[in-house]
Amino acid sequence: MLPNPDSYYILTYILATWGDAVLIAVITVVAAVIVAGFVISSKAKNQLGIVMGSGCMMALAVNAIANMCAGFGVTPYFSSFFPFISSGGSNLLISYAFLGIVMSIYKYKAAYSQHVDIDIRGRIRLGKIEITKS
Protein backbone atom coordinates (compact mmCIF):
# COMPACT_ATOMS: atom_id res chain seq x y z
CA MET A 1 0.00 0.00 0.00
CA LEU A 2 1.57 3.25 -1.14
CA PRO A 3 0.71 6.67 0.26
CA ASN A 4 -0.60 8.91 -2.53
CA PRO A 5 -0.05 6.49 -5.42
CA ASP A 6 -1.49 9.02 -7.87
CA SER A 7 0.95 11.81 -7.05
CA TYR A 8 4.23 11.01 -5.30
CA TYR A 9 4.47 7.37 -6.40
CA ILE A 10 2.86 7.73 -9.81
CA LEU A 11 5.62 5.87 -11.65
CA THR A 12 5.49 2.96 -9.22
CA TYR A 13 1.72 2.90 -9.63
CA ILE A 14 2.01 2.88 -13.44
CA LEU A 15 4.59 0.08 -13.25
CA ALA A 16 2.41 -2.03 -10.95
CA THR A 17 -0.82 -1.57 -12.89
CA TRP A 18 0.19 -1.28 -16.56
CA GLY A 19 3.67 -2.76 -16.75
CA ASP A 20 7.16 -1.99 -17.97
CA ALA A 21 6.35 -0.90 -21.52
CA VAL A 22 3.88 1.79 -20.47
CA LEU A 23 6.26 3.07 -17.79
CA ILE A 24 9.12 3.35 -20.28
CA ALA A 25 6.81 5.09 -22.76
CA VAL A 26 5.66 7.62 -20.14
CA ILE A 27 9.23 8.38 -19.03
CA THR A 28 10.37 8.68 -22.67
CA VAL A 29 7.59 11.11 -23.61
CA VAL A 30 8.19 13.34 -20.58
CA ALA A 31 11.95 13.27 -21.19
CA ALA A 32 11.38 14.18 -24.86
CA VAL A 33 9.22 17.16 -23.86
CA ILE A 34 11.90 18.36 -21.43
CA VAL A 35 14.69 17.95 -23.99
CA ALA A 36 12.59 19.75 -26.62
CA GLY A 37 12.09 22.58 -24.12
CA PHE A 38 15.84 22.90 -23.64
CA VAL A 39 16.37 22.94 -27.42
CA ILE A 40 13.66 25.59 -27.91
CA SER A 41 15.17 27.70 -25.12
CA SER A 42 18.65 27.49 -26.58
CA LYS A 43 17.42 28.80 -29.95
CA ALA A 44 15.97 32.00 -28.48
CA LYS A 45 17.73 35.12 -29.69
CA ASN A 46 17.58 37.06 -26.45
CA GLN A 47 19.11 36.19 -23.13
CA LEU A 48 15.86 36.48 -21.19
CA GLY A 49 14.28 33.74 -23.32
CA ILE A 50 17.27 31.48 -22.84
CA VAL A 51 17.35 31.98 -19.08
CA MET A 52 13.58 31.69 -18.56
CA GLY A 53 13.21 28.61 -20.74
CA SER A 54 16.24 26.85 -19.32
CA GLY A 55 15.10 27.60 -15.77
CA CYS A 56 11.62 26.23 -16.40
CA MET A 57 12.92 23.07 -18.02
CA MET A 58 15.58 22.63 -15.31
CA ALA A 59 12.87 22.76 -12.63
CA LEU A 60 10.85 20.11 -14.47
CA ALA A 61 13.93 17.93 -15.06
CA VAL A 62 14.99 18.08 -11.41
CA ASN A 63 11.49 17.19 -10.20
CA ALA A 64 11.24 14.33 -12.70
CA ILE A 65 14.59 12.86 -11.65
CA ALA A 66 13.82 13.35 -7.95
CA ASN A 67 10.43 11.69 -8.32
CA MET A 68 11.92 8.73 -10.19
CA CYS A 69 14.63 8.27 -7.56
CA ALA A 70 12.19 8.50 -4.64
CA GLY A 71 9.55 6.35 -6.34
CA PHE A 72 11.94 3.50 -7.10
CA GLY A 73 13.69 3.58 -3.72
CA VAL A 74 17.03 5.05 -4.80
CA THR A 75 16.63 7.96 -2.36
CA PRO A 76 14.44 8.31 0.72
CA TYR A 77 10.92 9.62 0.23
CA PHE A 78 10.49 13.37 -0.12
CA SER A 79 7.84 15.53 -1.70
CA SER A 80 8.28 15.82 -5.46
CA PHE A 81 6.13 15.47 -8.55
CA PHE A 82 6.50 13.88 -11.95
CA PRO A 83 5.81 16.59 -14.54
CA PHE A 84 2.57 16.41 -16.54
CA ILE A 85 1.54 13.09 -14.92
CA SER A 86 1.24 13.52 -11.15
CA SER A 87 -2.14 14.53 -9.87
CA GLY A 88 -2.63 17.52 -7.69
CA GLY A 89 -3.67 21.00 -8.67
CA SER A 90 -0.54 23.00 -7.97
CA ASN A 91 1.96 20.49 -9.34
CA LEU A 92 0.06 20.02 -12.57
CA LEU A 93 -0.48 23.77 -12.85
CA ILE A 94 3.25 24.42 -12.41
CA SER A 95 4.14 21.86 -15.08
CA TYR A 96 1.81 23.33 -17.66
CA ALA A 97 2.69 26.93 -16.74
CA PHE A 98 6.37 26.15 -17.37
CA LEU A 99 5.46 24.48 -20.66
CA GLY A 100 3.41 27.56 -21.58
CA ILE A 101 6.39 29.82 -20.89
CA VAL A 102 8.59 27.71 -23.16
CA MET A 103 5.93 27.70 -25.88
CA SER A 104 5.75 31.50 -25.63
CA ILE A 105 9.53 31.67 -25.98
CA TYR A 106 9.25 29.54 -29.11
CA LYS A 107 6.51 31.73 -30.55
CA TYR A 108 8.35 35.01 -29.93
CA LYS A 109 11.89 33.71 -30.44
CA ALA A 110 12.62 36.33 -33.11
CA ALA A 111 10.68 39.21 -31.55
CA TYR A 112 13.73 40.98 -30.14
CA SER A 113 17.28 40.48 -31.23
CA GLN A 114 20.24 40.97 -28.93
CA HIS A 115 20.91 44.43 -30.38
CA VAL A 116 17.65 46.23 -29.64
CA ASP A 117 18.36 49.88 -28.97
CA ILE A 118 15.62 51.50 -26.93
CA ASP A 119 15.93 55.26 -26.79
CA ILE A 120 13.84 58.24 -25.77
CA ARG A 121 12.04 60.14 -28.49
CA GLY A 122 10.18 63.39 -28.10
CA ARG A 123 10.52 66.32 -25.75
CA ILE A 124 11.92 66.14 -22.26
CA ARG A 125 11.62 69.08 -19.88
CA LEU A 126 14.02 69.52 -17.03
CA GLY A 127 12.98 72.73 -15.36
CA LYS A 128 13.49 75.49 -17.94
CA ILE A 129 15.62 73.30 -20.21
CA GLU A 130 13.86 71.46 -23.01
CA ILE A 131 15.59 68.63 -24.84
CA THR A 132 14.29 67.43 -28.18
CA LYS A 133 15.32 64.01 -29.42
CA SER A 134 14.30 62.29 -32.58
Coordinates of C-alpha atoms in Angstrom, one line a residue:
M1 CA 0.0 0.0 0.0
L2 CA 1.6 3.3 -1.1
P3 CA 0.7 6.7 0.3
N4 CA -0.6 8.9 -2.5
P5 CA 0.0 6.5 -5.4
D6 CA -1.5 9.0 -7.9
S7 CA 1.0 11.8 -7.1
Y8 CA 4.2 11.0 -5.3
Y9 CA 4.5 7.4 -6.4
I10 CA 2.9 7.7 -9.8
L11 CA 5.6 5.9 -11.6
T12 CA 5.5 3.0 -9.2
Y13 CA 1.7 2.9 -9.6
I14 CA 2.0 2.9 -13.4
L15 CA 4.6 0.1 -13.3
A16 CA 2.4 -2.0 -11.0
T17 CA -0.8 -1.6 -12.9
W18 CA 0.2 -1.3 -16.6
G19 CA 3.7 -2.8 -16.7
D20 CA 7.2 -2.0 -18.0
A21 CA 6.3 -0.9 -21.5
V22 CA 3.9 1.8 -20.5
L23 CA 6.3 3.1 -17.8
I24 CA 9.1 3.4 -20.3
A25 CA 6.8 5.1 -22.8
V26 CA 5.7 7.6 -20.1
I27 CA 9.2 8.4 -19.0
T28 CA 10.4 8.7 -22.7
V29 CA 7.6 11.1 -23.6
V30 CA 8.2 13.3 -20.6
A31 CA 12.0 13.3 -21.2
A32 CA 11.4 14.2 -24.9
V33 CA 9.2 17.2 -23.9
I34 CA 11.9 18.4 -21.4
V35 CA 14.7 18.0 -24.0
A36 CA 12.6 19.7 -26.6
G37 CA 12.1 22.6 -24.1
F38 CA 15.8 22.9 -23.6
V39 CA 16.4 22.9 -27.4
I40 CA 13.7 25.6 -27.9
S41 CA 15.2 27.7 -25.1
S42 CA 18.7 27.5 -26.6
K43 CA 17.4 28.8 -29.9
A44 CA 16.0 32.0 -28.5
K45 CA 17.7 35.1 -29.7
N46 CA 17.6 37.1 -26.5
Q47 CA 19.1 36.2 -23.1
L48 CA 15.9 36.5 -21.2
G49 CA 14.3 33.7 -23.3
I50 CA 17.3 31.5 -22.8
V51 CA 17.4 32.0 -19.1
M52 CA 13.6 31.7 -18.6
G53 CA 13.2 28.6 -20.7
S54 CA 16.2 26.9 -19.3
G55 CA 15.1 27.6 -15.8
C56 CA 11.6 26.2 -16.4
M57 CA 12.9 23.1 -18.0
M58 CA 15.6 22.6 -15.3
A59 CA 12.9 22.8 -12.6
L60 CA 10.8 20.1 -14.5
A61 CA 13.9 17.9 -15.1
V62 CA 15.0 18.1 -11.4
N63 CA 11.5 17.2 -10.2
A64 CA 11.2 14.3 -12.7
I65 CA 14.6 12.9 -11.7
A66 CA 13.8 13.4 -7.9
N67 CA 10.4 11.7 -8.3
M68 CA 11.9 8.7 -10.2
C69 CA 14.6 8.3 -7.6
A70 CA 12.2 8.5 -4.6
G71 CA 9.5 6.4 -6.3
F72 CA 11.9 3.5 -7.1
G73 CA 13.7 3.6 -3.7
V74 CA 17.0 5.0 -4.8
T75 CA 16.6 8.0 -2.4
P76 CA 14.4 8.3 0.7
Y77 CA 10.9 9.6 0.2
F78 CA 10.5 13.4 -0.1
S79 CA 7.8 15.5 -1.7
S80 CA 8.3 15.8 -5.5
F81 CA 6.1 15.5 -8.6
F82 CA 6.5 13.9 -11.9
P83 CA 5.8 16.6 -14.5
F84 CA 2.6 16.4 -16.5
I85 CA 1.5 13.1 -14.9
S86 CA 1.2 13.5 -11.1
S87 CA -2.1 14.5 -9.9
G88 CA -2.6 17.5 -7.7
G89 CA -3.7 21.0 -8.7
S90 CA -0.5 23.0 -8.0
N91 CA 2.0 20.5 -9.3
L92 CA 0.1 20.0 -12.6
L93 CA -0.5 23.8 -12.9
I94 CA 3.3 24.4 -12.4
S95 CA 4.1 21.9 -15.1
Y96 CA 1.8 23.3 -17.7
A97 CA 2.7 26.9 -16.7
F98 CA 6.4 26.2 -17.4
L99 CA 5.5 24.5 -20.7
G100 CA 3.4 27.6 -21.6
I101 CA 6.4 29.8 -20.9
V102 CA 8.6 27.7 -23.2
M103 CA 5.9 27.7 -25.9
S104 CA 5.7 31.5 -25.6
I105 CA 9.5 31.7 -26.0
Y106 CA 9.2 29.5 -29.1
K107 CA 6.5 31.7 -30.6
Y108 CA 8.3 35.0 -29.9
K109 CA 11.9 33.7 -30.4
A110 CA 12.6 36.3 -33.1
A111 CA 10.7 39.2 -31.5
Y112 CA 13.7 41.0 -30.1
S113 CA 17.3 40.5 -31.2
Q114 CA 20.2 41.0 -28.9
H115 CA 20.9 44.4 -30.4
V116 CA 17.7 46.2 -29.6
D117 CA 18.4 49.9 -29.0
I118 CA 15.6 51.5 -26.9
D119 CA 15.9 55.3 -26.8
I120 CA 13.8 58.2 -25.8
R121 CA 12.0 60.1 -28.5
G122 CA 10.2 63.4 -28.1
R123 CA 10.5 66.3 -25.8
I124 CA 11.9 66.1 -22.3
R125 CA 11.6 69.1 -19.9
L126 CA 14.0 69.5 -17.0
G127 CA 13.0 72.7 -15.4
K128 CA 13.5 75.5 -17.9
I129 CA 15.6 73.3 -20.2
E130 CA 13.9 71.5 -23.0
I131 CA 15.6 68.6 -24.8
T132 CA 14.3 67.4 -28.2
K133 CA 15.3 64.0 -29.4
S134 CA 14.3 62.3 -32.6

